[in-house]
Tab-separated table of C-alpha atoms in Angstrom:
chain	number	residue	atom	x	y	z
A	286	UNK	CA	96.858	-61.071	12.403
A	287	UNK	CA	93.814	-60.780	10.133
A	288	UNK	CA	92.190	-63.609	12.029
A	289	UNK	CA	92.648	-61.815	15.370
A	290	UNK	CA	91.179	-58.571	14.010
A	291	UNK	CA	88.190	-60.470	12.585
A	292	UNK	CA	87.575	-62.161	15.931
A	293	UNK	CA	87.747	-58.846	17.775
A	294	UNK	CA	85.242	-57.309	15.342
A	295	UNK	CA	82.843	-60.225	15.753
A	296	UNK	CA	83.162	-59.972	19.528
A	297	UNK	CA	82.427	-56.236	19.439
A	298	UNK	CA	79.347	-56.769	17.268
A	299	UNK	CA	78.050	-59.535	19.511
A	300	UNK	CA	78.661	-57.392	22.592
A	301	UNK	CA	76.807	-54.478	20.989
A	302	UNK	CA	73.856	-56.686	20.007
A	303	UNK	CA	73.672	-58.279	23.462
A	304	UNK	CA	73.821	-54.843	25.090
A	305	UNK	CA	70.985	-53.590	22.891
A	306	UNK	CA	68.934	-56.656	23.676
A	307	UNK	CA	69.516	-56.190	27.430
A	308	UNK	CA	68.581	-52.519	27.243
A	309	UNK	CA	65.443	-53.438	25.304
A	310	UNK	CA	64.518	-56.103	27.846
A	311	UNK	CA	65.087	-53.678	30.723
A	312	UNK	CA	62.832	-51.137	29.017
A	313	UNK	CA	60.141	-53.754	28.493
A	314	UNK	CA	60.393	-54.864	32.112
A	315	UNK	CA	60.083	-51.285	33.276
A	316	UNK	CA	56.984	-50.796	31.155
A	317	UNK	CA	55.521	-54.058	32.433
A	318	UNK	CA	56.174	-52.986	36.028
A	319	UNK	CA	54.415	-49.683	35.360
A	320	UNK	CA	51.484	-51.528	33.834
A	321	UNK	CA	51.365	-53.816	36.859
A	322	UNK	CA	51.181	-50.835	39.202
A	323	UNK	CA	48.375	-49.295	37.143
A	324	UNK	CA	46.521	-52.607	37.192
A	325	UNK	CA	46.895	-52.869	40.974
A	326	UNK	CA	45.515	-49.361	41.378
A	327	UNK	CA	42.594	-50.179	39.104
A	328	UNK	CA	41.842	-53.364	41.045
A	329	UNK	CA	42.009	-51.418	44.317
A	330	UNK	CA	39.555	-48.866	42.965
A	331	UNK	CA	37.186	-51.610	41.826
A	332	UNK	CA	37.383	-53.285	45.227
A	333	UNK	CA	36.795	-49.970	46.946
A	334	UNK	CA	33.684	-49.353	44.857
A	335	UNK	CA	32.201	-52.529	46.287
A	336	UNK	CA	32.582	-51.247	49.868
A	337	UNK	CA	30.049	-49.066	51.664
A	338	UNK	CA	30.892	-45.410	51.430
A	339	UNK	CA	31.638	-45.318	55.154
A	340	UNK	CA	34.510	-47.774	54.616
A	341	UNK	CA	36.339	-45.817	51.945
A	342	UNK	CA	38.161	-43.304	54.092
A	343	UNK	CA	41.533	-45.061	53.958
A	344	UNK	CA	43.170	-42.427	51.770
A	345	UNK	CA	43.212	-38.680	51.988
A	346	UNK	CA	39.960	-37.039	50.968
A	347	UNK	CA	41.956	-34.678	48.754
A	348	UNK	CA	42.835	-37.630	46.521
A	349	UNK	CA	39.199	-38.601	45.991
A	350	UNK	CA	36.791	-37.073	43.526
A	351	UNK	CA	33.666	-35.440	44.877
A	352	UNK	CA	30.434	-37.452	45.114
A	353	UNK	CA	28.063	-37.598	42.188
A	354	UNK	CA	24.443	-38.631	41.800
A	355	UNK	CA	24.258	-42.321	40.928
A	356	UNK	CA	27.843	-43.145	41.901
A	357	UNK	CA	26.632	-45.839	44.320
A	358	UNK	CA	23.380	-47.583	45.264
A	359	UNK	CA	23.396	-46.971	49.014
A	360	UNK	CA	19.966	-46.541	50.626
A	361	UNK	CA	19.531	-45.098	54.116
A	362	UNK	CA	16.187	-45.267	55.944
A	363	UNK	CA	15.412	-42.956	58.830
A	364	UNK	CA	12.140	-44.260	60.301
A	365	UNK	CA	11.848	-41.235	62.540
A	366	UNK	CA	10.057	-41.388	65.883
A	367	UNK	CA	7.788	-38.339	66.470
A	368	UNK	CA	9.053	-35.626	68.836
A	369	UNK	CA	12.635	-36.836	69.033
A	370	UNK	CA	14.304	-34.013	67.096
A	371	UNK	CA	13.595	-35.697	63.779
A	372	UNK	CA	12.572	-32.456	62.032
A	373	UNK	CA	15.979	-30.956	62.804
A	374	UNK	CA	17.836	-33.994	61.465
A	375	UNK	CA	15.639	-34.155	58.367
A	376	UNK	CA	16.338	-30.469	57.756
A	377	UNK	CA	20.073	-31.173	57.765
A	378	UNK	CA	19.533	-33.990	55.270
A	379	UNK	CA	17.696	-31.668	52.878
A	380	UNK	CA	20.304	-28.931	53.316
A	381	UNK	CA	23.132	-31.293	52.337
A	382	UNK	CA	21.509	-33.364	49.575
A	383	UNK	CA	22.489	-31.044	46.689
A	384	UNK	CA	26.010	-30.570	48.039
A	385	UNK	CA	26.703	-34.244	48.729
A	386	UNK	CA	24.754	-35.412	45.679
A	387	UNK	CA	22.110	-37.744	47.061
A	388	UNK	CA	18.315	-37.816	47.004
A	389	UNK	CA	16.061	-37.251	50.008
A	390	UNK	CA	12.596	-38.807	49.799
A	391	UNK	CA	9.857	-38.449	52.385
A	392	UNK	CA	7.630	-41.453	53.137
A	393	UNK	CA	4.127	-40.077	53.584
A	394	UNK	CA	1.924	-42.201	55.833
A	395	UNK	CA	-1.837	-41.879	55.315
A	396	UNK	CA	-4.072	-41.119	58.311
A	397	UNK	CA	-1.061	-41.024	60.679
A	398	UNK	CA	-0.550	-44.771	60.281
A	399	UNK	CA	2.640	-46.207	61.732
A	400	UNK	CA	2.579	-49.560	59.918
A	401	UNK	CA	1.708	-50.707	56.396
A	402	UNK	CA	0.268	-53.948	55.015
A	403	UNK	CA	2.547	-56.783	53.900
A	404	UNK	CA	1.721	-56.082	50.248
A	405	UNK	CA	2.744	-52.431	50.695
A	406	UNK	CA	5.941	-53.532	52.391
A	407	UNK	CA	6.743	-55.624	49.323
A	408	UNK	CA	5.960	-52.730	46.971
A	409	UNK	CA	8.033	-50.345	49.027
A	410	UNK	CA	11.131	-52.532	49.146
A	411	UNK	CA	10.842	-53.260	45.418
A	412	UNK	CA	10.534	-49.556	44.664
A	413	UNK	CA	13.492	-48.332	46.682
A	414	UNK	CA	15.825	-51.107	45.548
A	415	UNK	CA	15.037	-50.837	41.807
A	416	UNK	CA	14.642	-47.051	41.488
A	417	UNK	CA	18.106	-46.557	40.000
A	418	UNK	CA	17.419	-42.963	38.967
A	419	UNK	CA	17.087	-41.999	42.627
A	420	UNK	CA	20.259	-43.433	44.125
A	421	UNK	CA	21.975	-42.948	46.475
A	422	UNK	CA	18.947	-42.031	48.548
A	423	UNK	CA	17.884	-41.234	52.071
A	424	UNK	CA	14.263	-42.086	52.904
A	425	UNK	CA	12.597	-40.675	56.012
A	426	UNK	CA	9.156	-40.904	57.550
A	427	UNK	CA	7.171	-41.891	60.643
A	428	UNK	CA	7.033	-45.622	59.913
A	429	UNK	CA	7.841	-48.664	62.029
A	430	UNK	CA	10.900	-50.777	61.272
A	431	UNK	CA	10.644	-53.256	58.384
A	432	UNK	CA	12.898	-56.314	58.378
A	433	UNK	CA	14.071	-56.409	54.772
A	434	UNK	CA	15.986	-59.666	55.181
A	435	UNK	CA	12.746	-61.657	54.868
A	436	UNK	CA	12.097	-60.141	51.434
A	437	UNK	CA	15.229	-61.648	49.871
A	438	UNK	CA	16.949	-58.311	49.324
A	439	UNK	CA	20.605	-58.738	48.358
A	440	UNK	CA	21.696	-55.359	49.693
A	441	UNK	CA	19.680	-54.236	52.692
A	442	UNK	CA	19.155	-50.533	53.458
A	443	UNK	CA	21.057	-48.887	56.275
A	444	UNK	CA	18.799	-47.902	59.172
A	445	UNK	CA	19.384	-44.881	61.424
A	446	UNK	CA	17.196	-43.319	64.128
A	447	UNK	CA	16.949	-41.270	67.319
A	448	UNK	CA	15.254	-41.928	70.666
A	449	UNK	CA	14.394	-39.531	73.460
A	450	UNK	CA	13.769	-39.678	77.187
A	451	UNK	CA	10.252	-41.207	77.087
A	452	UNK	CA	8.586	-38.835	79.548
A	453	UNK	CA	10.155	-35.773	77.883
A	454	UNK	CA	8.916	-37.043	74.544
A	455	UNK	CA	5.352	-37.526	75.847
A	456	UNK	CA	5.261	-34.089	77.486
A	457	UNK	CA	6.559	-32.492	74.301
A	458	UNK	CA	3.932	-34.257	72.217
A	459	UNK	CA	1.187	-33.324	74.713
A	460	UNK	CA	1.892	-29.604	74.384
A	461	UNK	CA	2.661	-29.837	70.667
A	462	UNK	CA	-0.899	-31.011	69.947
A	463	UNK	CA	-2.182	-27.969	71.832
A	464	UNK	CA	0.264	-25.146	71.237
A	465	UNK	CA	2.170	-26.122	68.096
A	466	UNK	CA	5.802	-25.140	67.596
A	467	UNK	CA	8.010	-22.347	66.327
A	468	UNK	CA	8.140	-23.699	62.771
A	469	UNK	CA	4.429	-23.323	61.976
A	470	UNK	CA	3.068	-21.272	64.889
A	471	UNK	CA	-0.150	-20.236	63.096
A	472	UNK	CA	-1.254	-23.775	62.214
A	473	UNK	CA	-4.329	-24.887	64.146
A	474	UNK	CA	-3.600	-27.954	66.258
A	475	UNK	CA	-6.055	-30.766	66.902
A	476	UNK	CA	-6.368	-29.933	70.627
A	477	UNK	CA	-5.636	-26.216	70.490
A	478	UNK	CA	-8.623	-25.250	72.605
A	479	UNK	CA	-7.671	-27.656	75.404
A	480	UNK	CA	-5.575	-25.599	77.811
A	481	UNK	CA	-5.206	-28.191	80.554
A	482	UNK	CA	-1.605	-28.653	81.682
A	483	UNK	CA	0.120	-32.022	81.661
A	484	UNK	CA	0.178	-31.971	85.476
A	485	UNK	CA	-3.579	-31.411	85.622
A	486	UNK	CA	-4.143	-34.178	83.096
A	487	UNK	CA	-2.075	-36.668	85.123
A	488	UNK	CA	-3.790	-35.650	88.334
A	489	UNK	CA	-7.208	-36.577	86.948
A	490	UNK	CA	-5.883	-39.662	85.058
A	491	UNK	CA	-6.698	-38.123	81.678
A	492	UNK	CA	-6.550	-40.027	78.416
A	493	UNK	CA	-3.954	-37.823	76.680
A	494	UNK	CA	-1.408	-38.259	79.472
A	495	UNK	CA	-2.099	-41.935	80.122
A	496	UNK	CA	1.217	-43.827	80.406
A	497	UNK	CA	-0.017	-46.110	77.611
A	498	UNK	CA	0.847	-43.219	75.284
A	499	UNK	CA	4.477	-43.731	76.229
A	500	UNK	CA	4.412	-47.015	74.282
A	501	UNK	CA	5.818	-45.701	71.012
A	502	UNK	CA	9.582	-45.936	70.718
A	503	UNK	CA	9.651	-49.657	71.441
A	504	UNK	CA	7.018	-50.426	68.746
A	505	UNK	CA	8.844	-48.240	66.187
A	506	UNK	CA	11.979	-50.338	66.607
A	507	UNK	CA	10.154	-53.626	67.098
A	508	UNK	CA	8.390	-53.392	63.745
A	509	UNK	CA	5.342	-54.667	61.898
A	510	UNK	CA	4.558	-57.651	64.131
A	511	UNK	CA	1.285	-57.359	66.057
A	512	UNK	CA	2.918	-58.115	69.419
A	513	UNK	CA	5.100	-55.021	68.960
A	514	UNK	CA	2.096	-52.794	69.530
A	515	UNK	CA	0.830	-54.467	72.716
A	516	UNK	CA	1.645	-51.985	75.546
A	517	UNK	CA	3.924	-53.541	78.147
A	518	UNK	CA	5.016	-56.527	76.034
A	519	UNK	CA	8.332	-57.966	77.231
A	520	UNK	CA	8.705	-59.699	73.875
A	521	UNK	CA	8.391	-56.367	72.037
A	522	UNK	CA	11.034	-54.773	74.292
A	523	UNK	CA	13.518	-57.567	73.637
A	524	UNK	CA	12.763	-57.559	69.904
A	525	UNK	CA	13.342	-53.804	69.717
A	526	UNK	CA	16.712	-54.193	71.439
A	527	UNK	CA	17.755	-56.973	69.065
A	528	UNK	CA	16.773	-54.890	66.055
A	529	UNK	CA	18.887	-51.988	67.307
A	530	UNK	CA	21.896	-54.287	67.566
A	531	UNK	CA	21.438	-56.268	64.361
A	532	UNK	CA	19.639	-54.008	61.879
A	533	UNK	CA	20.481	-50.400	62.728
A	534	UNK	CA	23.739	-48.793	61.718
A	535	UNK	CA	23.359	-46.084	64.322
A	536	UNK	CA	20.747	-45.022	66.884
A	537	UNK	CA	21.390	-41.902	68.925
A	538	UNK	CA	19.633	-39.966	71.655
A	539	UNK	CA	17.994	-36.566	71.254
A	540	UNK	CA	19.703	-35.205	74.349
A	541	UNK	CA	23.079	-35.699	72.589
A	542	UNK	CA	22.026	-34.643	69.119
A	543	UNK	CA	25.249	-32.790	68.291
A	544	UNK	CA	27.366	-35.847	69.106
A	545	UNK	CA	24.989	-38.050	67.127
A	546	UNK	CA	25.371	-35.809	64.064
A	547	UNK	CA	29.152	-35.922	64.465
A	548	UNK	CA	29.111	-39.736	64.547
A	549	UNK	CA	26.861	-39.809	61.467
A	550	UNK	CA	29.252	-37.531	59.609
A	551	UNK	CA	32.193	-39.755	60.527
A	552	UNK	CA	30.501	-43.067	59.718
A	553	UNK	CA	28.414	-41.955	56.714
A	554	UNK	CA	30.341	-39.050	55.114
A	555	UNK	CA	28.730	-39.821	51.747
A	556	UNK	CA	25.494	-38.381	53.149
A	557	UNK	CA	26.457	-36.296	56.170
A	558	UNK	CA	29.694	-34.536	55.237
A	559	UNK	CA	29.320	-30.981	56.562
A	560	UNK	CA	26.456	-31.805	58.950
A	561	UNK	CA	28.329	-30.913	62.140
A	562	UNK	CA	29.294	-27.484	60.844
A	563	UNK	CA	25.726	-26.910	59.709
A	564	UNK	CA	24.403	-27.779	63.151
A	565	UNK	CA	27.016	-25.856	65.143
A	566	UNK	CA	26.670	-22.667	63.118
A	567	UNK	CA	22.925	-22.584	63.665
A	568	UNK	CA	22.060	-23.123	60.006
A	569	UNK	CA	19.803	-26.011	60.999
A	570	UNK	CA	16.637	-25.222	62.881
A	571	UNK	CA	16.019	-27.008	66.171
A	572	UNK	CA	12.255	-27.384	66.366
A	573	UNK	CA	10.803	-26.320	69.722
A	574	UNK	CA	7.337	-26.974	71.095
A	575	UNK	CA	5.595	-23.766	72.178
A	576	UNK	CA	4.479	-23.063	75.765
A	577	UNK	CA	5.728	-26.336	77.207
A	578	UNK	CA	5.403	-26.537	80.986
A	579	UNK	CA	7.847	-28.862	82.798
A	580	UNK	CA	6.008	-31.467	84.875
A	581	UNK	CA	6.023	-31.256	88.669
A	582	UNK	CA	7.981	-33.799	90.771
A	583	UNK	CA	4.760	-35.488	91.952
A	584	UNK	CA	3.669	-35.863	88.314
A	585	UNK	CA	6.999	-37.433	87.389
A	586	UNK	CA	6.779	-39.824	90.344
A	587	UNK	CA	3.313	-40.946	89.313
A	588	UNK	CA	4.394	-41.608	85.727
A	589	UNK	CA	7.462	-43.514	86.923
A	590	UNK	CA	5.208	-45.980	88.725
A	591	UNK	CA	3.865	-47.179	85.391
A	592	UNK	CA	5.302	-50.488	84.057
A	593	UNK	CA	5.057	-49.026	80.546
A	594	UNK	CA	7.276	-46.083	81.456
A	595	UNK	CA	9.724	-48.478	83.084
A	596	UNK	CA	9.962	-50.577	79.905
A	597	UNK	CA	10.258	-47.574	77.598
A	598	UNK	CA	12.915	-46.116	79.877
A	599	UNK	CA	14.719	-49.472	79.904
A	600	UNK	CA	14.836	-49.336	76.103
A	601	UNK	CA	15.984	-45.700	76.109
A	602	UNK	CA	18.820	-46.432	78.549
A	603	UNK	CA	19.833	-49.466	76.486
A	604	UNK	CA	20.083	-47.348	73.324
A	605	UNK	CA	21.947	-44.569	75.117
A	606	UNK	CA	24.498	-46.991	76.573
A	607	UNK	CA	25.065	-48.582	73.154
A	608	UNK	CA	25.465	-45.158	71.533
A	609	UNK	CA	28.028	-44.174	74.172
A	610	UNK	CA	29.974	-47.358	73.448
A	611	UNK	CA	30.058	-46.572	69.717
A	612	UNK	CA	31.121	-42.994	70.409
A	613	UNK	CA	33.906	-44.042	72.764
A	614	UNK	CA	35.212	-46.542	70.229
A	615	UNK	CA	35.183	-43.889	67.518
A	616	UNK	CA	36.458	-40.725	69.201
A	617	UNK	CA	38.973	-39.420	71.696
A	618	UNK	CA	39.194	-36.011	73.342
A	619	UNK	CA	41.848	-33.625	72.000
A	620	UNK	CA	43.753	-30.971	73.970
A	621	UNK	CA	40.989	-28.441	73.316
A	622	UNK	CA	38.198	-30.622	74.695
A	623	UNK	CA	36.883	-31.503	71.236
A	624	UNK	CA	36.024	-34.982	69.969
A	625	UNK	CA	38.506	-36.288	67.401
A	626	UNK	CA	38.340	-39.524	65.423
A	627	UNK	CA	40.780	-42.146	66.644
A	628	UNK	CA	43.408	-43.578	64.336
A	629	UNK	CA	42.461	-46.605	62.244
A	630	UNK	CA	42.997	-49.923	63.995
A	631	UNK	CA	43.417	-52.128	60.954
A	632	UNK	CA	45.426	-52.366	57.735
A	633	UNK	CA	45.570	-54.606	54.672
A	634	UNK	CA	48.599	-56.899	54.429
A	635	UNK	CA	49.847	-60.281	53.117
A	636	UNK	CA	47.933	-59.803	49.875
A	637	UNK	CA	48.361	-62.757	47.501
A	638	UNK	CA	48.925	-63.064	44.635
A	639	UNK	CA	50.869	-59.827	44.451
């Protein structure tokens, strides 16, 4: 009898000890599983920090902290073509920089130069890539494209730009040099006293309206190679197209500026969050050339005969078609006739080790 009671007591003690051990192990496993989840989240955050800002919109924006100065090293370069609406876009950049926490830096070009020497190119790329105190940053200025891949840069800047119907751009520039604009109407322009219309200039084959002056957008995208600046160069046209495809994140057209701003905001929210609202509500100023006279049909026909216009227009149509493709891939029309971003077409899966 005593032996049976002793055995029962031993069994009860062993059962109690085993139960405690199991409960302890279950608690430890639970804590380890929680630690694993925290570690996975931390790894995901570290991986996300290595992605461009435009690729981070996989989770709700409400779950993400607001941007801060210095939280990434992204550099955007807007090598703006004159008279393409660049002042309006630059104004939006300055209006948003304090809100979205990035720096805007203007590239001043001496004596209206469009290119810089190789040594200056090297200095410039070294400056913008090592200037940690001014990151993230958006640089803008009237400067031709620079191919940073040949300088051994590990992380190349993101290029953006706008192009405009080439004849409209030339006419706008023609009257701008004479009549100014609505931003600084009292500033004296270099040809203010020349009141000849664009039509009259074309009729007499004047220098200021010579189709050679159309040769500007192609060189800006072609770059710092001498052939880029030879009017009518087929090589320059093809090089400019290749640069648009391989080196520019986004190139839009002035005639669709609102859509371009919307695409920028969607693709680069780190810099352009709020840009569409700013533009639509009229809080960004659209610069307008004063006293611009539309050219007559016979003037347009004469300009269209020029091989230079034909090449510049070829480039413009190429950019516009590519921009439309990007826009169609990105957006769909909602029931109210507004553009809406399409659902994501990818997801992460089969991650190993888990």
